[in-house]
mmCIF file of C-alpha atoms and ligand atoms in Angstrom:
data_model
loop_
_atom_site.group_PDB
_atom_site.id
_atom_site.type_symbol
_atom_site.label_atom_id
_atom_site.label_comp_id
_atom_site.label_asym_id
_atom_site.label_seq_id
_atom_site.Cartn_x
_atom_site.Cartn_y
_atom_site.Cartn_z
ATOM 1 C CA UNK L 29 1.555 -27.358 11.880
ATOM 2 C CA UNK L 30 3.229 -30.143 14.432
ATOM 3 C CA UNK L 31 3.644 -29.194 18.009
ATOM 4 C CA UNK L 32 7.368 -29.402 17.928
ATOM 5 C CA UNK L 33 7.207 -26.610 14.697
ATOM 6 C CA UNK L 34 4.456 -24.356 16.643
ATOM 7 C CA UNK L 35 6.892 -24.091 19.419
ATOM 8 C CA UNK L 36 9.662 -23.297 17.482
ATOM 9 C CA UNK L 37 8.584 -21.257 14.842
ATOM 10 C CA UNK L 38 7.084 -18.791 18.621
ATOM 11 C CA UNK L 39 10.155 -19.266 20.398
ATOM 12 C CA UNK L 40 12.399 -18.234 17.525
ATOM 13 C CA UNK L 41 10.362 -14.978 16.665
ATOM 14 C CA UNK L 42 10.297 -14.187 20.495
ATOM 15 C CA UNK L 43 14.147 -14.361 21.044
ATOM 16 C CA UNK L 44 14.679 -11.877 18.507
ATOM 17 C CA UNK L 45 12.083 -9.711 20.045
ATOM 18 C CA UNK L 46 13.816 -10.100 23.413
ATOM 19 C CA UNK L 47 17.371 -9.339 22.133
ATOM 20 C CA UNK L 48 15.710 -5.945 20.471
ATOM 21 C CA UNK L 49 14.476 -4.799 23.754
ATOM 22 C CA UNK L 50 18.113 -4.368 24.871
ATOM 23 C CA UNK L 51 18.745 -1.519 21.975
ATOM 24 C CA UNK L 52 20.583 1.101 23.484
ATOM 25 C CA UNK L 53 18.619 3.683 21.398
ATOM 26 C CA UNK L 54 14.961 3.783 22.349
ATOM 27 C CA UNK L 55 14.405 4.917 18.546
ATOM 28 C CA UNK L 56 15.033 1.796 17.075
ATOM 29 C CA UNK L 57 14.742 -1.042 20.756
ATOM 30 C CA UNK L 58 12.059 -3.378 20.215
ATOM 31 C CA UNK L 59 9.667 -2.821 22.923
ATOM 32 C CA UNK L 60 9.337 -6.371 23.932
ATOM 33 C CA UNK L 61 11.045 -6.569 27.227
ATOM 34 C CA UNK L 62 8.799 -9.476 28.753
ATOM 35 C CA UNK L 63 9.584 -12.335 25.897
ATOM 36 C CA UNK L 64 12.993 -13.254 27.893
ATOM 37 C CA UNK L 65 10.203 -15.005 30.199
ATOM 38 C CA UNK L 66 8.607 -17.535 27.816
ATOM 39 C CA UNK L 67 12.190 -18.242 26.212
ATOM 40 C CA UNK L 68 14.667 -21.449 26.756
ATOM 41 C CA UNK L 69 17.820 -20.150 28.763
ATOM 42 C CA UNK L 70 19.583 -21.025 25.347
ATOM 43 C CA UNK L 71 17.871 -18.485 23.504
ATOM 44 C CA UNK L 72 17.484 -16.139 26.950
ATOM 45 C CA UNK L 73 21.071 -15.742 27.998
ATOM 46 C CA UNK L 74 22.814 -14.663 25.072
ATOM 47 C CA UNK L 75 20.266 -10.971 24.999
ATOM 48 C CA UNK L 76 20.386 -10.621 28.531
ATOM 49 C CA UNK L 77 24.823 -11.041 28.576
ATOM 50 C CA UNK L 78 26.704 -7.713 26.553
ATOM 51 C CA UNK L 79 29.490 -9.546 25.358
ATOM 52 C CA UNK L 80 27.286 -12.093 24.060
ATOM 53 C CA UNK L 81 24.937 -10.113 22.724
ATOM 54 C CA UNK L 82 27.515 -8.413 21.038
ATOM 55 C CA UNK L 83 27.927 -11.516 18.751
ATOM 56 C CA UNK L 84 24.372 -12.970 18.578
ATOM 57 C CA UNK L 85 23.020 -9.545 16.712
ATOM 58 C CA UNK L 86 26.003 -10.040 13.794
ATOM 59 C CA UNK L 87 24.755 -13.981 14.428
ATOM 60 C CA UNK L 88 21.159 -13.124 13.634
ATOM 61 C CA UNK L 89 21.887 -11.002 10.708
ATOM 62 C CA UNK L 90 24.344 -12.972 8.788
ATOM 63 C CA UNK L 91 21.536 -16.074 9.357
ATOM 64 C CA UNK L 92 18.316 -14.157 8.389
ATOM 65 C CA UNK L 93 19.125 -10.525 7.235
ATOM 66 C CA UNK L 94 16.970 -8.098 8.139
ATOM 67 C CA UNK L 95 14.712 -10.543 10.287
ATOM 68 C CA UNK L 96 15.880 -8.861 13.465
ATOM 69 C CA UNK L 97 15.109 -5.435 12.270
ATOM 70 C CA UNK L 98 11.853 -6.607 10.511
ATOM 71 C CA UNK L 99 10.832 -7.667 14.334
ATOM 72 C CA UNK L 100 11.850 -4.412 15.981
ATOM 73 C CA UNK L 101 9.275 -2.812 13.165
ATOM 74 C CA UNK L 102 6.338 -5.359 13.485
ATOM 75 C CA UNK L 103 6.049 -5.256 16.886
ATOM 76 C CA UNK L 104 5.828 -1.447 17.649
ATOM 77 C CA UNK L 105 3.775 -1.155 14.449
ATOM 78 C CA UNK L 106 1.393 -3.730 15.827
ATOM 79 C CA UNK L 107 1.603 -2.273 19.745
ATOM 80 C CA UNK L 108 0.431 0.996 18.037
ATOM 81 C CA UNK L 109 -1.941 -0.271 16.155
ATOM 82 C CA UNK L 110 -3.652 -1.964 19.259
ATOM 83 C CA UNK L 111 -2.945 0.760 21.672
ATOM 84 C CA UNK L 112 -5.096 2.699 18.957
ATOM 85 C CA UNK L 113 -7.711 0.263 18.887
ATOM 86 C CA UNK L 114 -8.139 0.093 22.387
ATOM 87 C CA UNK L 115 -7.818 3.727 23.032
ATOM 88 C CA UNK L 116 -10.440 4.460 20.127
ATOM 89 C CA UNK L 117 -12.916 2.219 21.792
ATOM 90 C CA UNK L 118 -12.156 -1.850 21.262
ATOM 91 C CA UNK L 119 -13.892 -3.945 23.857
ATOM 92 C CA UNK L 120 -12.467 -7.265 22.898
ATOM 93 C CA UNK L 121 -8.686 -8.076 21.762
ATOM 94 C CA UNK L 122 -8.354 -11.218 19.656
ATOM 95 C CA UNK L 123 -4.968 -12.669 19.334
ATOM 96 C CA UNK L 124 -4.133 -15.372 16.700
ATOM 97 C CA UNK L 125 -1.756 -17.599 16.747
ATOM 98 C CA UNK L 126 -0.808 -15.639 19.944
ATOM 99 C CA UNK L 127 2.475 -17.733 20.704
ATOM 100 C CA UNK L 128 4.595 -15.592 23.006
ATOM 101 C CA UNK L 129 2.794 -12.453 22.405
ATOM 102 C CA UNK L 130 3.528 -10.786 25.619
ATOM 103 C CA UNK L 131 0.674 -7.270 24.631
ATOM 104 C CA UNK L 132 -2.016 -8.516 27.409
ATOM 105 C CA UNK L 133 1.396 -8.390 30.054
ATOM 106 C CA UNK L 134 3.347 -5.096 28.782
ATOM 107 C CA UNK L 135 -0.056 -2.967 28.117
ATOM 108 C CA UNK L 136 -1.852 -4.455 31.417
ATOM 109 C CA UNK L 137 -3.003 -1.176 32.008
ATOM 110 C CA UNK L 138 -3.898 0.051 28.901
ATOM 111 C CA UNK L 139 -6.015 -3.244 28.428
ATOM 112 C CA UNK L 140 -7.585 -3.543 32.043
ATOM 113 C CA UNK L 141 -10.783 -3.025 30.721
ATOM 114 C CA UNK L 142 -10.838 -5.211 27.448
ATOM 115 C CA UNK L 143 -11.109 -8.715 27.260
ATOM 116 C CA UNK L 144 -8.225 -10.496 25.701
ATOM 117 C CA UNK L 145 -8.689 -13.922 23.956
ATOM 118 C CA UNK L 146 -4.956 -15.341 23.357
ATOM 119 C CA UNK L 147 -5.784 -18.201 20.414
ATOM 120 C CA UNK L 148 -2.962 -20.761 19.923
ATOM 121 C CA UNK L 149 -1.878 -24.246 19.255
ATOM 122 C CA UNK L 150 -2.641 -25.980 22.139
ATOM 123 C CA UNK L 151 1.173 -27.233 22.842
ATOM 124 C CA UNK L 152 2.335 -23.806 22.472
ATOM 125 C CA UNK L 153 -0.441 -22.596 24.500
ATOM 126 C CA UNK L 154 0.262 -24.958 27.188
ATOM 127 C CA UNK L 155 3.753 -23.737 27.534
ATOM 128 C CA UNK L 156 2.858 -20.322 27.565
ATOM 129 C CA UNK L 157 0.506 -20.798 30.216
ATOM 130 C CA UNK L 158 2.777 -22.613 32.395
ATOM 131 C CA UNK L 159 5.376 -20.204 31.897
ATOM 132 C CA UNK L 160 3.257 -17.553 32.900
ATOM 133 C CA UNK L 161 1.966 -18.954 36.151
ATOM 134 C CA UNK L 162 5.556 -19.569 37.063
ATOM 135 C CA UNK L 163 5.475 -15.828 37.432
ATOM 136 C CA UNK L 164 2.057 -15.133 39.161
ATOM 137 C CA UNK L 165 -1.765 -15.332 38.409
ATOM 138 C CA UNK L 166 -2.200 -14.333 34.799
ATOM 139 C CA UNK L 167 -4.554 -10.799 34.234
ATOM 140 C CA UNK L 168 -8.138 -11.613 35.240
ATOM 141 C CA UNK L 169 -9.109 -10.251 31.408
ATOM 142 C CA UNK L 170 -6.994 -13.005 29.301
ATOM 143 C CA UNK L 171 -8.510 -15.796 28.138
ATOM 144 C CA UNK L 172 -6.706 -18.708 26.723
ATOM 145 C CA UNK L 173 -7.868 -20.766 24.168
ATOM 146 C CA UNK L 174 -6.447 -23.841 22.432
ATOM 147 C CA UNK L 175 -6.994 -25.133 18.716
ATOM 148 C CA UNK L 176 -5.720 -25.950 15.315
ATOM 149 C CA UNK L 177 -6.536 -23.205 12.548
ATOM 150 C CA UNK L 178 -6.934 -26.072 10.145
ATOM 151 C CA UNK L 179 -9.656 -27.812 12.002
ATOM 152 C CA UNK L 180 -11.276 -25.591 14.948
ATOM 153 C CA UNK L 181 -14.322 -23.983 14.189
ATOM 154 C CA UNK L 182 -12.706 -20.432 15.519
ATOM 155 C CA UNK L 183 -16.208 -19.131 16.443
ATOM 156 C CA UNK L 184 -17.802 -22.027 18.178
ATOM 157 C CA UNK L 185 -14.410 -21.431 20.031
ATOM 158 C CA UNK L 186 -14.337 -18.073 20.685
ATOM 159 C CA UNK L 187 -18.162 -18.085 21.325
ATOM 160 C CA UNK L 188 -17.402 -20.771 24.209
ATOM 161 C CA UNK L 189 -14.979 -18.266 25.422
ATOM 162 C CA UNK L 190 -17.228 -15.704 25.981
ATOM 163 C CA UNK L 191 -16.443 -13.561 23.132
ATOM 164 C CA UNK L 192 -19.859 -11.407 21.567
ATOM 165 C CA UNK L 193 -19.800 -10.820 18.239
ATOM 166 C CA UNK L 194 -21.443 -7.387 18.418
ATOM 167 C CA UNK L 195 -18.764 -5.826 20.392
ATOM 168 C CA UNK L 196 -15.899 -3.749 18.670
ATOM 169 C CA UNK L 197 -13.143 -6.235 18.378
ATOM 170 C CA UNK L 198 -9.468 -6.116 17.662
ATOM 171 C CA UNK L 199 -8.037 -8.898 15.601
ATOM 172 C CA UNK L 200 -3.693 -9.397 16.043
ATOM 173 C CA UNK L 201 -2.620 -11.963 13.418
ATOM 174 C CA UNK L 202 1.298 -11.606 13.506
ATOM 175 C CA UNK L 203 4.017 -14.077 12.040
ATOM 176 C CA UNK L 204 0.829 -16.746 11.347
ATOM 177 C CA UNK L 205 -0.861 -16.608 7.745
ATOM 178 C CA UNK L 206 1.705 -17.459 5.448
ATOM 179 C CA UNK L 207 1.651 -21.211 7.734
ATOM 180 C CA UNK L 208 -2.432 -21.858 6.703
ATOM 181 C CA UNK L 209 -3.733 -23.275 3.540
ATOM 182 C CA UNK L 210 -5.640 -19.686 1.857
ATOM 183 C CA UNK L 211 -8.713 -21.541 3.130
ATOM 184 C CA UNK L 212 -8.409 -21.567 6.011
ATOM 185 C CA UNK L 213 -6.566 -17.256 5.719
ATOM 186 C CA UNK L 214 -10.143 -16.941 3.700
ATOM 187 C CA UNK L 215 -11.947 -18.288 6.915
ATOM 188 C CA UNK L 216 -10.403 -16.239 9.252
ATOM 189 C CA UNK L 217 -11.032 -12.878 7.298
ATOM 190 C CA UNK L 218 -14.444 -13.959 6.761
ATOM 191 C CA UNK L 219 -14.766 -14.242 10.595
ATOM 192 C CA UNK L 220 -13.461 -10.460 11.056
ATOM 193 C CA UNK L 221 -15.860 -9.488 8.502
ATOM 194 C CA UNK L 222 -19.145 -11.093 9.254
ATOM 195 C CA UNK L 223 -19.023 -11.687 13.418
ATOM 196 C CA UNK L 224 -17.081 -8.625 15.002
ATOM 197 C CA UNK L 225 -19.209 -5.740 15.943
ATOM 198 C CA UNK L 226 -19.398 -2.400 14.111
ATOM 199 C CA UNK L 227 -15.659 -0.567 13.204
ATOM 200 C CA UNK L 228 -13.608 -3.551 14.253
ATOM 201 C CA UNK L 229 -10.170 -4.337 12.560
ATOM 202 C CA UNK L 230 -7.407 -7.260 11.844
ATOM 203 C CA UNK L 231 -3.679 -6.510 11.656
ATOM 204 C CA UNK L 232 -1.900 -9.058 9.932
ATOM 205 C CA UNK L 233 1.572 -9.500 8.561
ATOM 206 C CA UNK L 234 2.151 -11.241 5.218
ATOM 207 C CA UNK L 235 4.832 -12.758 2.873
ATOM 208 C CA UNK L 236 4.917 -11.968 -0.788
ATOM 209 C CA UNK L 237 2.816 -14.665 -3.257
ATOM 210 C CA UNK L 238 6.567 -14.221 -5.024
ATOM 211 C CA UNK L 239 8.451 -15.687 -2.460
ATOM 212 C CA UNK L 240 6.198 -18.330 -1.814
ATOM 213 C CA UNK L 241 6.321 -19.232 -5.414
ATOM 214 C CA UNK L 242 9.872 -19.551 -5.206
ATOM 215 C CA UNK L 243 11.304 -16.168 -6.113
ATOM 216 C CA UNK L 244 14.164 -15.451 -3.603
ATOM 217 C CA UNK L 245 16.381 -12.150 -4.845
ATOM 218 C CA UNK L 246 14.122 -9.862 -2.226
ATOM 219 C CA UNK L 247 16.339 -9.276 0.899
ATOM 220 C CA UNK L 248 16.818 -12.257 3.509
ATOM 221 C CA UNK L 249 14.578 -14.427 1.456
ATOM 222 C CA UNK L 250 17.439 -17.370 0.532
ATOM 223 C CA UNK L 251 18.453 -16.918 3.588
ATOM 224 C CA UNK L 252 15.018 -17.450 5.200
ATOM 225 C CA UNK L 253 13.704 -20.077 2.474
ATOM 226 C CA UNK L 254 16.931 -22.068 3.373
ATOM 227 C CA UNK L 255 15.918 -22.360 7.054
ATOM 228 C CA UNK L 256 12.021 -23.306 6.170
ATOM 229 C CA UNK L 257 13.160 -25.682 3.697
ATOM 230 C CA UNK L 258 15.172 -27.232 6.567
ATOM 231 C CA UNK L 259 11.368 -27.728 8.860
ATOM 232 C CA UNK L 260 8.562 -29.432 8.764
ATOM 233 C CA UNK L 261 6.085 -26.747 7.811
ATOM 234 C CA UNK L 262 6.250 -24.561 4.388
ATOM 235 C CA UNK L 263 5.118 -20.916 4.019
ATOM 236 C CA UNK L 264 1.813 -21.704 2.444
ATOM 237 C CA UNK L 265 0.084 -18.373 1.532
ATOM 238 C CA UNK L 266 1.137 -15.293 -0.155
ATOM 239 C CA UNK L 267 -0.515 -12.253 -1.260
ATOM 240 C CA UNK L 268 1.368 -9.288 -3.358
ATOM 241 C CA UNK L 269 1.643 -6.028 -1.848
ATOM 242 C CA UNK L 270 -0.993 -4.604 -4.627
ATOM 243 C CA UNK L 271 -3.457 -7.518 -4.672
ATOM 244 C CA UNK L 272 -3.865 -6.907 -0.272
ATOM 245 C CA UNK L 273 -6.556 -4.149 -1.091
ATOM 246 C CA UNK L 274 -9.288 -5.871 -3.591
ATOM 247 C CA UNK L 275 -8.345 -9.325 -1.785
ATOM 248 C CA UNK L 276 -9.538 -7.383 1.384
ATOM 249 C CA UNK L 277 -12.258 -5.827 -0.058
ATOM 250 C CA UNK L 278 -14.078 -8.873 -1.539
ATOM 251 C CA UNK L 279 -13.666 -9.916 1.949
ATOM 252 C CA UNK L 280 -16.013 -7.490 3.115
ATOM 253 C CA UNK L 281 -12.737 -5.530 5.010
ATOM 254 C CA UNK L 282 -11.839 -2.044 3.843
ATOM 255 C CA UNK L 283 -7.720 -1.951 3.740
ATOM 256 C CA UNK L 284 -6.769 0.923 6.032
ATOM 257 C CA UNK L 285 -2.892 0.606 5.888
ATOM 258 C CA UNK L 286 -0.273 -1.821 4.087
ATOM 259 C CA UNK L 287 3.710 -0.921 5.504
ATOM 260 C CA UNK L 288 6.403 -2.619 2.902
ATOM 261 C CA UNK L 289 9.730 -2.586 3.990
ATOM 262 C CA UNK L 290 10.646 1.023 2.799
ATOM 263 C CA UNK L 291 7.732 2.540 5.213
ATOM 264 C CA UNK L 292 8.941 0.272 7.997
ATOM 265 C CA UNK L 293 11.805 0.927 8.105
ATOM 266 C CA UNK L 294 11.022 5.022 7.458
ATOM 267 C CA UNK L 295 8.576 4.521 10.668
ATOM 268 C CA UNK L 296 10.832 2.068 13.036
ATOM 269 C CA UNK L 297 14.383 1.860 11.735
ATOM 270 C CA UNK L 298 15.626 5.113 12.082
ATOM 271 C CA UNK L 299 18.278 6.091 15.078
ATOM 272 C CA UNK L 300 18.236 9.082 17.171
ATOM 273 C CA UNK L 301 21.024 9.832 15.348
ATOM 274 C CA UNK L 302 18.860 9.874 12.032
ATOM 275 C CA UNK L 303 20.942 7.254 10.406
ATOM 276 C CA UNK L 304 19.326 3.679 9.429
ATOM 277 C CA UNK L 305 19.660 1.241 12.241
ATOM 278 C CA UNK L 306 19.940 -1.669 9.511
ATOM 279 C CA UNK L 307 17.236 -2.701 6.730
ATOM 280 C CA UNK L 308 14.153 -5.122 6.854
ATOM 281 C CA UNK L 309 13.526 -8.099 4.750
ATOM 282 C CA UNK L 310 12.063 -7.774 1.623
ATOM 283 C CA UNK L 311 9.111 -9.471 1.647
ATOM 284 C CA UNK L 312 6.987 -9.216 4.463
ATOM 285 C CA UNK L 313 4.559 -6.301 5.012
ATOM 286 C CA UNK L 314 2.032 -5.390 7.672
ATOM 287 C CA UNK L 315 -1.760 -4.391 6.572
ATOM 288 C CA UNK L 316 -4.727 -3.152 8.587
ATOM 289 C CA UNK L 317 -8.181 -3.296 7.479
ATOM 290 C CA UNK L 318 -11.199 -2.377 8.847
ATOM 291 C CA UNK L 319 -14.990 -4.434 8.651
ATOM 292 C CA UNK L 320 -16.985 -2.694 5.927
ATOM 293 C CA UNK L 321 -19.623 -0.692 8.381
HETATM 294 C C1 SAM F 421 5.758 -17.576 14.060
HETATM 295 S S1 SAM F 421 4.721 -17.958 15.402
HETATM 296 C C2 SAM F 421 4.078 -16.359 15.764
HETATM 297 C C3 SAM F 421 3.604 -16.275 17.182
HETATM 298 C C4 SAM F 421 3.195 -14.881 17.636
HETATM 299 N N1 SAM F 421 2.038 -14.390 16.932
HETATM 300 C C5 SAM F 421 4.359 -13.952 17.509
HETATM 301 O O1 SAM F 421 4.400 -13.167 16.567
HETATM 302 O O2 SAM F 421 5.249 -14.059 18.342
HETATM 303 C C6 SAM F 421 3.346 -18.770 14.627
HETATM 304 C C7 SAM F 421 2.239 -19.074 15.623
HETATM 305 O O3 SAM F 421 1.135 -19.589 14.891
HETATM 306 C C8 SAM F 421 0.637 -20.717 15.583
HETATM 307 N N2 SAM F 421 0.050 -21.597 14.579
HETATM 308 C C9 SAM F 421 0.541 -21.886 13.347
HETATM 309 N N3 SAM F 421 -0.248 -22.784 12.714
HETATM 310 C C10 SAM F 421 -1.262 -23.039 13.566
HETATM 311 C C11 SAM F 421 -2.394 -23.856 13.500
HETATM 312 N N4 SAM F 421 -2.653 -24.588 12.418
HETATM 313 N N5 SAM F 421 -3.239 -23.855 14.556
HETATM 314 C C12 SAM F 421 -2.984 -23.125 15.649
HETATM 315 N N6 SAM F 421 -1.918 -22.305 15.776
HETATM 316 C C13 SAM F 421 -1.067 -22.280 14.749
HETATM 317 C C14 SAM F 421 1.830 -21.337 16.291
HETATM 318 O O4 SAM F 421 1.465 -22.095 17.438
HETATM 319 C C15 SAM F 421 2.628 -20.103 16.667
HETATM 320 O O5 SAM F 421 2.294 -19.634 17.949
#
């Protein structure tokens, strides 16, 4: 991936998060208050103003339906997944592909005593770092550290970090997968499986292997294949919702949950009110799987 895609392809996925995190009903806001900070004012403005948030939402949805939705679910299905982690013991957090992932800043707290390793691109990574010391010295328990997925050796890296592979470890790997060649998605799995300690996990979102291959009548997918067509960088991996658990489990990972968009939007979609606050696309889903004891 070029620096000028990594940044876009964060920025883009944060601005949606931030314009979420002004829902008027906590049911359905995306929790993602903090991603207005690592945003251009272009993207920033238009959440933070009503009236023009009042036509960027119908903006978003008519561009990439169900995308904004889709976010709202990811993230609190991820923060819950980590906050569950943690809670249940985690030592280390390992963020791929962090981008603008703002978890080690909202759950500061919850995280004081885990180590965070925030893995990116290093052009995205340098932004986010500057960004963040625009605002004040950065937790004392994130580490930053910069490669390319295609090249890096991820646990030389991580080793020179400071991370220790016997330690219960939580792997994040949101919005990133579908951009690597299945090598290097194979390498990365292999990593969770064979150098994390005992009853650490990976959640990752995916694409459908359908999509990928071309099929576009799921919901948002023209819409979404349209504006990757228009980039530098393809979707490159796929994976159908039924192959996730034997594809995990030659991996030496044992699939603990796999969220299409019905159960997503079941889980995160639904208002106070009870009514749907809008659907998700149809082709991304969100699995968790655990290292085989
Ligand atoms: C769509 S963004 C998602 C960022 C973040 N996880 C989120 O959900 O907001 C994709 C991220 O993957 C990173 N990425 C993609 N290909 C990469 C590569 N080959 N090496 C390093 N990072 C890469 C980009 O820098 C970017 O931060």
């Amino acid at each position: 991936m070029s620096a000028a895609q990594a940044k876009r392809s964060a920025e883009g996925v944060a601005a949606m998060r931030f314009a979420g995190s002004f829902e008027r009903d906590p049911a359905v806001r995306n929790p993602d208050c903090m991603a207005g900070a690592f945003i251009s004012a272009r993207h920033a403005l238009p959440a933070r103003i009503a009236p023009l948030r009042r036509l960027l939402l119908p903006a978003y949805r008519r561009a990439f339906p169900g995308s904004y939705e889709y976010h709202i679910a990811r993230t609190r299905h991820l923060d819950d997944l980590l906050l569950a982690e943690v809670g249940a013991g985690a030592a280390q957090v390992v963020i791929l592909g962090a981008g603008y992932d703002t978890r080690a800043y909202r759950y500061a707290d919850e995280l004081a005593g885990t180590i965070v390793f925030e893995v990116d691109h290093p052009d995205t990574s340098a932004r986010k770092r500057a960004a963040l010391e625009r605002q004040g010295p950065p937790p004392g328990n994130v580490t930053f550290i910069a490669l390319d997925f295609d090249t890096a050796d991820l646990g030389a890296e991580l080793a020179a970090a400071g991370y220790e592979e016997g330690r219960r470890t939580f792997f994040v790997w949101e919005g990133v997968c579908m951009f690597l060649e299945p090598a290097a998605v194979d390498a990365t799995l292999a990593f969770v499986a064979d150098r994390s300690g005992p009853s650490s996990s990976i959640a990752f979102d995916y694409v459908l292997r359908s999509v990928v291959a071309g099929d576009h009548t799921s919901y948002g997918a023209a819409q979404t294949a349209r504006y990757l067509a228009r980039g530098e960088e393809p979707w490159r991996f796929g994976i159908d919702f039924d192959e996730v658990e034997p594809y995990l489990a030659a991996r030496g990972l044992a699939l603990e949950s796999n969220l299409g968009p019905d159960e997503l939007q079941r889980r995160y979609l639904e208002r106070t009110d009870g009514r749907l606050h809008g659907r998700v696309v149809g082709f991304h889903a969100i699995a968790h799987a655990r290292r085989s004891a």
